[in-house]
Each structure stands twice: as structure tokens, then as C-alpha cells.
């Protein structure tokens, strides 16, 4: 099945990567981040592992179909829509090393600790549907067992690394979408895999440092990629990325100004129109409004909350 795969259909030419697209459902289910699988001499490298059991299963099915072990996992960042599947994969491939930044430690002491309280409240509510409870329990297990989220091979700085026998340019952008965002560039195929530093629909700014994120986009722009795979949404060309980057910077500038909020939301919707399907338009507008309120137009301390290391709160 070649759907979602890139590269030549000729079996003799290996595809540069295999994409398992993450869904963004409009109901209570949270999104799954995109997963990108790369071939390496020692097995498969899995970049991000999604949230739902179905997404993790799709990764495991692909590995089985390829008759290759998962040799390494790389997490772009600690958000649970990119890391929950780590545990499922390591149940099957316990020797898979996990490469990620250490930012999850600060998150466990603050953001994730708080969301655990919300999860308990939800589980105690008899009105919560069973499916939603299952997902909440799945997330809570990860928070209660931080070793399922932590790297076994922490990424502390940018540089060329050999992962599962394959050489990759690993980048660490600090204080961007999270405290430590890992992205990679494969010089051989000129592909950049950037996690949530680029998200088709709307930048997910829940734990964002707006200005640091902008700097991370500058760093991505300096790399001579031809193809860019975002954390959510379809694959982009270099020109697409340029459009998205400008839309991001304009959205932040508008959000932090005194301009009418509706004008900022309209601006995002227009500039990023090519990345927004009609089904998600309402979702995008609601999210943009929420991020203006909570991240861009909140108190100066709140705006800077994620521009420094997270601590227990
Ligand atoms: Zn995400």
C-alpha cells in the first residue's frame, strides 16, 4: 500500500521516508501527530509516535510489514500527541532507544501535573463517555510512569548524529513550541522533519514561547530543504513553508498588538488558507482565538511563561 508514502513506486528505489499521517478529529479525541519512518542500517527510525492506540498500531503494522525492528524513536517534543505511542512501540521493541530533549522533566512538574488533575476530575464524572475515559487513562498512565516519556538518549544540542547507524542533522530549538523542540534535516534527500514547529492548520501554542518559535522558523529557513514534513498536516514545499512562516509571524505580531482580535483571526485564516481544509475552519478559528487570549494577549508574565525553564507550579 503506497498511500501516504513518498518516493518512487519502483520497488528498487527506496522511498526517502514513510509518512503515517496523524488525524485531527473534531470530537473529544485529541489529535495524533504525524509519524515519519526512516530506514537505517540497524532498523527503522520512528519520528514521533502519536497518541491513539490506532496510530501506534499503524506504526507497528508498518514495521512488521517491512520485517524491520524499530531501532530508534525520535520525539520532536513531549506533547502527548507525539509521545504516547513510545510505550506501545517499546513493548514490542524494548531495545528501541528514545532520542528527545529533556524538556519533558519541566513539563511533568507543571503542565502535565496540572492536566493529570483535570483527568482525574473527568474520570470521576459519570457523564464522561467510555471512549474518552480510555484515552484519559492512557494519557494518565504515561504521566504516572515518566520513563515512558523520557529520552534514553537526551538531545542536548544541535549537531550531526548517527542514529541506528544513519547520519542525520539533528537540531534543538529551545523555547519555541515547547522548551526543547527537536527537528531534523536529512541532507541526502533534502528533507526537513520539523514536528510542531510547523502545523498546517494553526500553530498549537499551548506551551509556546512566541518569539523563540519565530527564531526556530528562521533556523529551519537556513537549511536547504526541498521537502518539509510538519507535525500535523500534509507535506510542504519550501514555498509552502515560506507562506506558513510569514502567516505565523504576522499572526503573532497582530496577536501581540492592540489590533481587533477578529482581524488577527481573519488574517491567519487568509494567509494560511492553503493549509486549512473546510472541515477544520471552525476549529482553526476557535484555536486562533484561544491562543491570542492565552498566549499572545495575556499578561507579560504569562506571555513569557514558556520562554524560560518550566518549574513546579
Ligand atoms: Zn502536535
CSV table of C-alpha atoms and ligand atoms in Angstrom, one decimal:
chain,number,residue,atom,x,y,z
A,1,UNK,CA,0.0,0.0,0.0
A,2,UNK,CA,1.7,3.2,-1.1
A,3,UNK,CA,-0.9,5.6,0.2
A,4,UNK,CA,0.9,8.2,2.4
A,5,UNK,CA,4.3,7.1,1.1
A,6,UNK,CA,6.7,9.3,-0.8
A,7,UNK,CA,9.2,8.5,-3.4
A,8,UNK,CA,9.2,6.3,-6.5
A,9,UNK,CA,6.8,3.4,-6.8
A,10,UNK,CA,9.6,1.3,-8.3
A,11,UNK,CA,10.4,-1.3,-5.7
A,12,UNK,CA,14.1,-0.9,-6.4
A,13,UNK,CA,14.2,2.7,-5.3
A,14,UNK,CA,13.7,3.1,-1.6
A,15,UNK,CA,11.3,5.8,-0.6
A,16,UNK,CA,13.0,8.7,1.3
A,17,UNK,CA,10.6,8.4,4.1
A,18,UNK,CA,7.3,6.8,5.0
A,19,UNK,CA,4.6,9.1,6.4
A,20,UNK,CA,1.8,7.8,8.7
A,21,UNK,CA,-0.4,10.9,8.8
A,22,UNK,CA,-1.9,11.9,12.2
A,23,UNK,CA,-5.6,12.7,12.3
A,24,UNK,CA,-7.1,15.8,13.8
A,25,UNK,CA,-10.6,14.7,14.8
A,26,UNK,CA,-13.2,17.3,15.7
A,27,UNK,CA,-14.7,15.4,18.7
A,28,UNK,CA,-13.2,14.8,22.1
A,29,UNK,CA,-10.4,12.8,20.7
A,30,UNK,CA,-7.2,14.7,20.7
A,31,UNK,CA,-5.0,14.9,17.6
A,32,UNK,CA,-2.3,12.4,16.6
A,33,UNK,CA,0.9,14.0,15.4
A,34,UNK,CA,2.4,12.8,12.1
A,35,UNK,CA,4.8,9.9,12.3
A,36,UNK,CA,7.7,9.7,9.8
A,37,UNK,CA,9.6,6.4,9.5
A,38,UNK,CA,13.1,6.4,8.1
A,39,UNK,CA,15.2,3.4,7.1
A,40,UNK,CA,18.5,3.0,8.9
A,41,UNK,CA,21.2,0.2,8.8
A,42,UNK,CA,20.1,-1.1,12.2
A,43,UNK,CA,16.4,-0.9,11.6
A,44,UNK,CA,13.7,1.7,11.5
A,45,UNK,CA,13.8,5.2,13.0
A,46,UNK,CA,10.4,6.4,14.1
A,47,UNK,CA,10.0,10.1,14.4
A,48,UNK,CA,7.0,10.8,16.8
A,49,UNK,CA,4.6,8.1,17.9
A,50,UNK,CA,1.1,9.7,18.1
A,51,UNK,CA,-1.5,9.5,20.8
A,52,UNK,CA,-4.2,7.0,19.9
A,53,UNK,CA,-3.8,3.2,20.1
A,54,UNK,CA,-4.8,3.0,16.4
A,55,UNK,CA,-1.9,5.3,15.4
A,56,UNK,CA,0.6,3.2,17.4
A,57,UNK,CA,-0.7,0.1,15.8
A,58,UNK,CA,-0.2,1.6,12.3
A,59,UNK,CA,3.4,2.1,13.2
A,60,UNK,CA,3.8,-1.4,14.5
A,61,UNK,CA,2.0,-2.8,11.4
A,62,UNK,CA,4.4,-0.9,9.1
A,63,UNK,CA,7.4,-2.3,10.9
A,64,UNK,CA,6.0,-5.8,10.7
A,65,UNK,CA,5.3,-5.4,7.0
A,66,UNK,CA,8.9,-4.3,6.5
A,67,UNK,CA,10.3,-7.1,8.6
A,68,UNK,CA,12.4,-4.5,10.4
A,69,UNK,CA,12.7,-3.7,14.1
A,70,UNK,CA,12.1,-0.2,15.4
A,71,UNK,CA,15.7,0.6,16.3
A,72,UNK,CA,15.2,4.2,17.5
A,73,UNK,CA,12.4,6.7,18.3
A,74,UNK,CA,12.9,10.4,18.0
A,75,UNK,CA,10.4,12.7,19.7
A,76,UNK,CA,10.1,16.2,18.3
A,77,UNK,CA,8.6,17.3,21.7
A,78,UNK,CA,6.9,16.0,24.8
A,79,UNK,CA,3.2,16.7,23.9
A,80,UNK,CA,1.3,13.5,24.3
A,81,UNK,CA,0.0,13.5,20.7
A,82,UNK,CA,3.7,12.8,19.7
A,83,UNK,CA,4.9,10.6,22.6
A,84,UNK,CA,2.1,8.4,23.9
A,85,UNK,CA,2.9,5.7,21.4
A,86,UNK,CA,6.5,5.4,22.7
A,87,UNK,CA,5.4,2.9,25.3
A,88,UNK,CA,3.4,0.8,22.8
A,89,UNK,CA,6.4,0.6,20.5
A,90,UNK,CA,8.8,-0.3,23.2
A,91,UNK,CA,6.6,-3.0,24.5
A,92,UNK,CA,7.3,-4.7,21.2
A,93,UNK,CA,10.8,-3.4,20.6
A,94,UNK,CA,12.2,-2.8,24.1
A,95,UNK,CA,15.7,-2.1,22.7
A,96,UNK,CA,14.5,1.0,20.7
A,97,UNK,CA,16.4,4.0,22.0
A,98,UNK,CA,14.5,7.2,22.6
A,99,UNK,CA,16.1,10.4,21.4
A,100,UNK,CA,14.4,13.6,22.7
A,101,UNK,CA,15.2,16.8,24.6
A,102,UNK,CA,14.9,16.8,28.4
A,103,UNK,CA,12.1,19.3,28.3
A,104,UNK,CA,9.6,16.7,29.5
A,105,UNK,CA,11.0,17.0,33.0
A,106,UNK,CA,9.8,20.6,33.4
A,107,UNK,CA,6.5,19.7,31.8
A,108,UNK,CA,5.9,16.8,34.2
A,109,UNK,CA,6.4,19.2,37.2
A,110,UNK,CA,4.0,21.7,35.8
A,111,UNK,CA,1.8,21.4,32.7
A,112,UNK,CA,1.4,17.6,32.8
A,113,UNK,CA,0.9,17.6,36.6
A,114,UNK,CA,-2.0,20.0,36.1
A,115,UNK,CA,-3.5,18.1,33.3
A,116,UNK,CA,-3.5,15.0,35.5
A,117,UNK,CA,-5.7,16.8,38.0
A,118,UNK,CA,-8.2,17.5,35.1
A,119,UNK,CA,-8.0,13.9,34.0
A,120,UNK,CA,-9.0,12.7,37.5
A,121,UNK,CA,-11.9,15.1,37.6
A,122,UNK,CA,-13.1,13.9,34.2
A,123,UNK,CA,-12.8,10.2,35.2
A,124,UNK,CA,-14.8,10.9,38.3
A,125,UNK,CA,-17.6,12.4,36.2
A,126,UNK,CA,-20.2,9.8,35.4
A,127,UNK,CA,-21.2,11.7,32.3
A,128,UNK,CA,-17.8,11.2,30.6
A,129,UNK,CA,-18.2,8.7,27.7
A,130,UNK,CA,-16.2,5.4,28.0
A,131,UNK,CA,-14.0,6.1,25.0
A,132,UNK,CA,-12.9,9.4,26.4
A,133,UNK,CA,-12.2,7.7,29.7
A,134,UNK,CA,-10.0,5.1,27.9
A,135,UNK,CA,-8.0,7.8,26.3
A,136,UNK,CA,-7.6,9.7,29.6
A,137,UNK,CA,-6.4,6.6,31.3
A,138,UNK,CA,-3.9,6.0,28.5
A,139,UNK,CA,-2.5,9.5,29.0
A,140,UNK,CA,-2.5,9.3,32.8
A,141,UNK,CA,-0.5,6.1,32.7
A,142,UNK,CA,2.2,7.9,30.7
A,143,UNK,CA,2.3,10.8,33.2
A,144,UNK,CA,2.4,8.4,36.2
A,145,UNK,CA,5.3,6.5,34.5
A,146,UNK,CA,7.5,9.2,33.2
A,147,UNK,CA,10.1,6.7,32.0
A,148,UNK,CA,7.6,6.1,29.2
A,149,UNK,CA,8.0,9.7,28.0
A,150,UNK,CA,11.7,10.4,28.9
A,151,UNK,CA,14.5,10.1,26.5
A,152,UNK,CA,17.0,7.2,26.9
A,153,UNK,CA,19.4,9.3,24.8
A,154,UNK,CA,18.8,13.0,25.6
A,155,UNK,CA,19.5,15.5,22.9
A,156,UNK,CA,21.3,18.4,24.5
A,157,UNK,CA,22.4,20.4,21.5
A,158,UNK,CA,22.3,20.6,17.7
A,159,UNK,CA,24.7,18.6,15.6
A,160,UNK,CA,25.3,15.7,13.3
A,161,UNK,CA,24.4,12.4,14.9
A,162,UNK,CA,24.4,8.8,14.0
A,163,UNK,CA,21.1,7.2,14.9
A,164,UNK,CA,20.6,3.4,14.3
A,165,UNK,CA,23.6,3.7,12.0
A,166,UNK,CA,22.2,6.5,9.9
A,167,UNK,CA,23.7,10.0,9.9
A,168,UNK,CA,21.2,12.8,10.4
A,169,UNK,CA,21.5,16.5,11.2
A,170,UNK,CA,19.7,16.9,14.5
A,171,UNK,CA,18.6,20.4,15.6
A,172,UNK,CA,17.4,21.5,19.0
A,173,UNK,CA,15.4,24.7,19.1
A,174,UNK,CA,14.9,26.0,22.7
A,175,UNK,CA,11.8,27.8,24.0
A,176,UNK,CA,9.8,27.5,20.8
A,177,UNK,CA,6.6,25.3,20.6
A,178,UNK,CA,8.0,23.8,23.9
A,179,UNK,CA,11.1,24.2,26.0
A,180,UNK,CA,13.0,21.9,23.7
A,181,UNK,CA,11.9,21.1,20.1
A,182,UNK,CA,13.9,18.6,18.2
A,183,UNK,CA,13.8,18.6,14.4
A,184,UNK,CA,16.0,17.0,11.8
A,185,UNK,CA,17.3,17.5,8.3
A,186,UNK,CA,18.3,14.7,6.0
A,187,UNK,CA,20.9,16.2,3.6
A,188,UNK,CA,20.8,13.2,1.3
A,189,UNK,CA,17.1,13.7,0.5
A,190,UNK,CA,16.9,17.4,1.4
A,191,UNK,CA,14.0,16.7,3.7
A,192,UNK,CA,13.3,18.6,6.9
A,193,UNK,CA,11.1,16.9,9.6
A,194,UNK,CA,10.2,19.6,12.0
A,195,UNK,CA,7.5,18.4,14.4
A,196,UNK,CA,5.1,21.1,15.7
A,197,UNK,CA,7.3,24.0,14.7
A,198,UNK,CA,5.1,23.9,11.6
A,199,UNK,CA,1.4,22.7,11.9
A,200,UNK,CA,-0.7,23.1,8.8
A,201,UNK,CA,-4.0,24.3,10.4
A,202,UNK,CA,-2.9,26.6,13.2
A,203,UNK,CA,0.2,26.8,15.4
A,204,UNK,CA,-0.5,24.8,18.5
A,205,UNK,CA,0.7,27.4,21.0
A,206,UNK,CA,-0.4,25.8,24.3
A,207,UNK,CA,3.2,25.7,25.6
A,208,UNK,CA,4.7,28.2,23.2
A,209,UNK,CA,7.2,31.0,23.5
A,210,UNK,CA,6.1,33.0,20.5
A,211,UNK,CA,9.4,34.8,19.8
A,212,UNK,CA,11.5,31.7,20.3
A,213,UNK,CA,9.3,29.9,17.9
A,214,UNK,CA,9.9,32.6,15.3
A,215,UNK,CA,13.6,32.1,15.8
A,216,UNK,CA,13.2,28.4,15.3
A,217,UNK,CA,11.5,29.1,12.0
A,218,UNK,CA,14.5,31.3,11.0
A,219,UNK,CA,16.8,28.3,11.7
A,220,UNK,CA,14.6,26.0,9.6
A,221,UNK,CA,14.7,28.5,6.7
A,222,UNK,CA,18.5,28.4,6.8
A,223,UNK,CA,18.6,24.7,5.9
A,224,UNK,CA,18.5,23.9,2.2
A,225,UNK,CA,15.5,21.6,2.3
A,226,UNK,CA,13.2,20.9,-0.6
A,227,UNK,CA,10.5,19.0,1.3
A,228,UNK,CA,9.3,19.8,4.8
A,229,UNK,CA,7.1,17.4,6.9
A,230,UNK,CA,5.1,19.3,9.6
A,231,UNK,CA,3.9,17.9,12.9
A,232,UNK,CA,0.4,17.8,11.6
A,233,UNK,CA,-1.0,18.2,8.1
A,234,UNK,CA,0.3,17.5,4.6
A,235,UNK,CA,3.9,17.6,3.4
A,236,UNK,CA,5.1,21.1,2.3
A,237,UNK,CA,7.4,22.5,-0.3
A,238,UNK,CA,9.9,25.2,0.5
A,239,UNK,CA,7.4,27.8,-0.9
A,240,UNK,CA,4.6,26.5,1.3
A,241,UNK,CA,6.9,26.8,4.3
A,242,UNK,CA,7.6,30.4,3.4
A,243,UNK,CA,3.9,31.2,3.2
A,244,UNK,CA,3.3,29.5,6.6
A,245,UNK,CA,6.2,31.2,8.3
A,246,UNK,CA,5.0,34.6,7.2
A,247,UNK,CA,1.5,33.8,8.3
A,248,UNK,CA,2.9,32.7,11.7
A,249,UNK,CA,4.9,35.9,12.2
A,250,UNK,CA,2.0,38.1,11.1
A,251,UNK,CA,-0.4,36.3,13.5
A,252,UNK,CA,2.0,36.7,16.4
A,253,UNK,CA,2.5,40.4,15.6
A,254,UNK,CA,-1.2,41.0,15.3
A,255,UNK,CA,-2.0,39.0,18.4
A,256,UNK,CA,0.5,41.0,20.5
A,257,UNK,CA,-0.7,44.3,19.1
A,258,UNK,CA,-3.8,46.2,20.0
A,259,UNK,CA,-5.5,45.3,16.8
A,260,UNK,CA,-9.0,43.9,16.8
A,261,UNK,CA,-8.9,40.2,17.7
A,262,UNK,CA,-11.1,39.3,14.8
A,263,UNK,CA,-8.7,41.0,12.4
A,264,UNK,CA,-5.9,38.7,13.6
A,265,UNK,CA,-8.0,35.6,13.3
A,266,UNK,CA,-9.2,36.6,9.8
A,267,UNK,CA,-5.5,37.4,8.9
A,268,UNK,CA,-4.4,33.9,9.9
A,269,UNK,CA,-7.3,32.3,8.1
A,270,UNK,CA,-6.5,34.2,4.9
A,271,UNK,CA,-2.7,33.9,4.9
A,272,UNK,CA,-2.8,30.2,5.9
A,273,UNK,CA,-5.8,29.4,3.7
A,274,UNK,CA,-4.0,26.8,1.6
A,275,UNK,CA,-3.3,24.7,4.8
A,276,UNK,CA,-6.9,24.8,6.2
A,277,UNK,CA,-9.5,22.4,4.9
A,278,UNK,CA,-13.1,23.4,5.1
A,279,UNK,CA,-13.9,20.8,7.7
A,280,UNK,CA,-11.4,22.3,10.2
A,281,UNK,CA,-12.2,26.0,9.6
A,282,UNK,CA,-14.3,26.5,12.7
A,283,UNK,CA,-11.7,24.5,14.7
A,284,UNK,CA,-8.9,26.8,13.4
A,285,UNK,CA,-10.8,30.0,14.2
A,286,UNK,CA,-11.6,28.8,17.8
A,287,UNK,CA,-8.0,27.7,18.3
A,288,UNK,CA,-6.5,31.0,17.0
A,289,UNK,CA,-8.9,33.0,19.3
A,290,UNK,CA,-7.8,30.8,22.3
A,291,UNK,CA,-4.1,31.3,21.6
A,292,UNK,CA,-4.5,35.1,21.2
A,293,UNK,CA,-6.2,35.2,24.7
A,294,UNK,CA,-3.9,32.7,26.5
A,295,UNK,CA,-0.5,33.3,24.9
A,296,UNK,CA,-0.3,36.4,22.9
A,297,UNK,CA,-2.6,38.9,24.7
A,298,UNK,CA,-2.2,37.6,28.3
A,299,UNK,CA,-0.2,39.3,31.0
A,300,UNK,CA,3.5,40.0,30.2
A,301,UNK,CA,4.5,37.2,32.8
A,302,UNK,CA,2.1,34.8,31.2
A,303,UNK,CA,3.4,35.6,27.7
A,304,UNK,CA,6.9,34.8,28.9
A,305,UNK,CA,5.9,31.6,30.9
A,306,UNK,CA,7.3,29.3,28.3
A,307,UNK,CA,10.3,31.4,27.4
A,308,UNK,CA,12.2,30.1,30.4
A,309,UNK,CA,12.6,26.6,32.0
A,310,UNK,CA,9.4,25.2,33.4
A,311,UNK,CA,9.3,24.6,37.2
A,312,UNK,CA,6.9,23.1,39.6
A,313,UNK,CA,3.8,25.3,39.9
B,1,LIG,ZN1,1.1,18.1,18.0
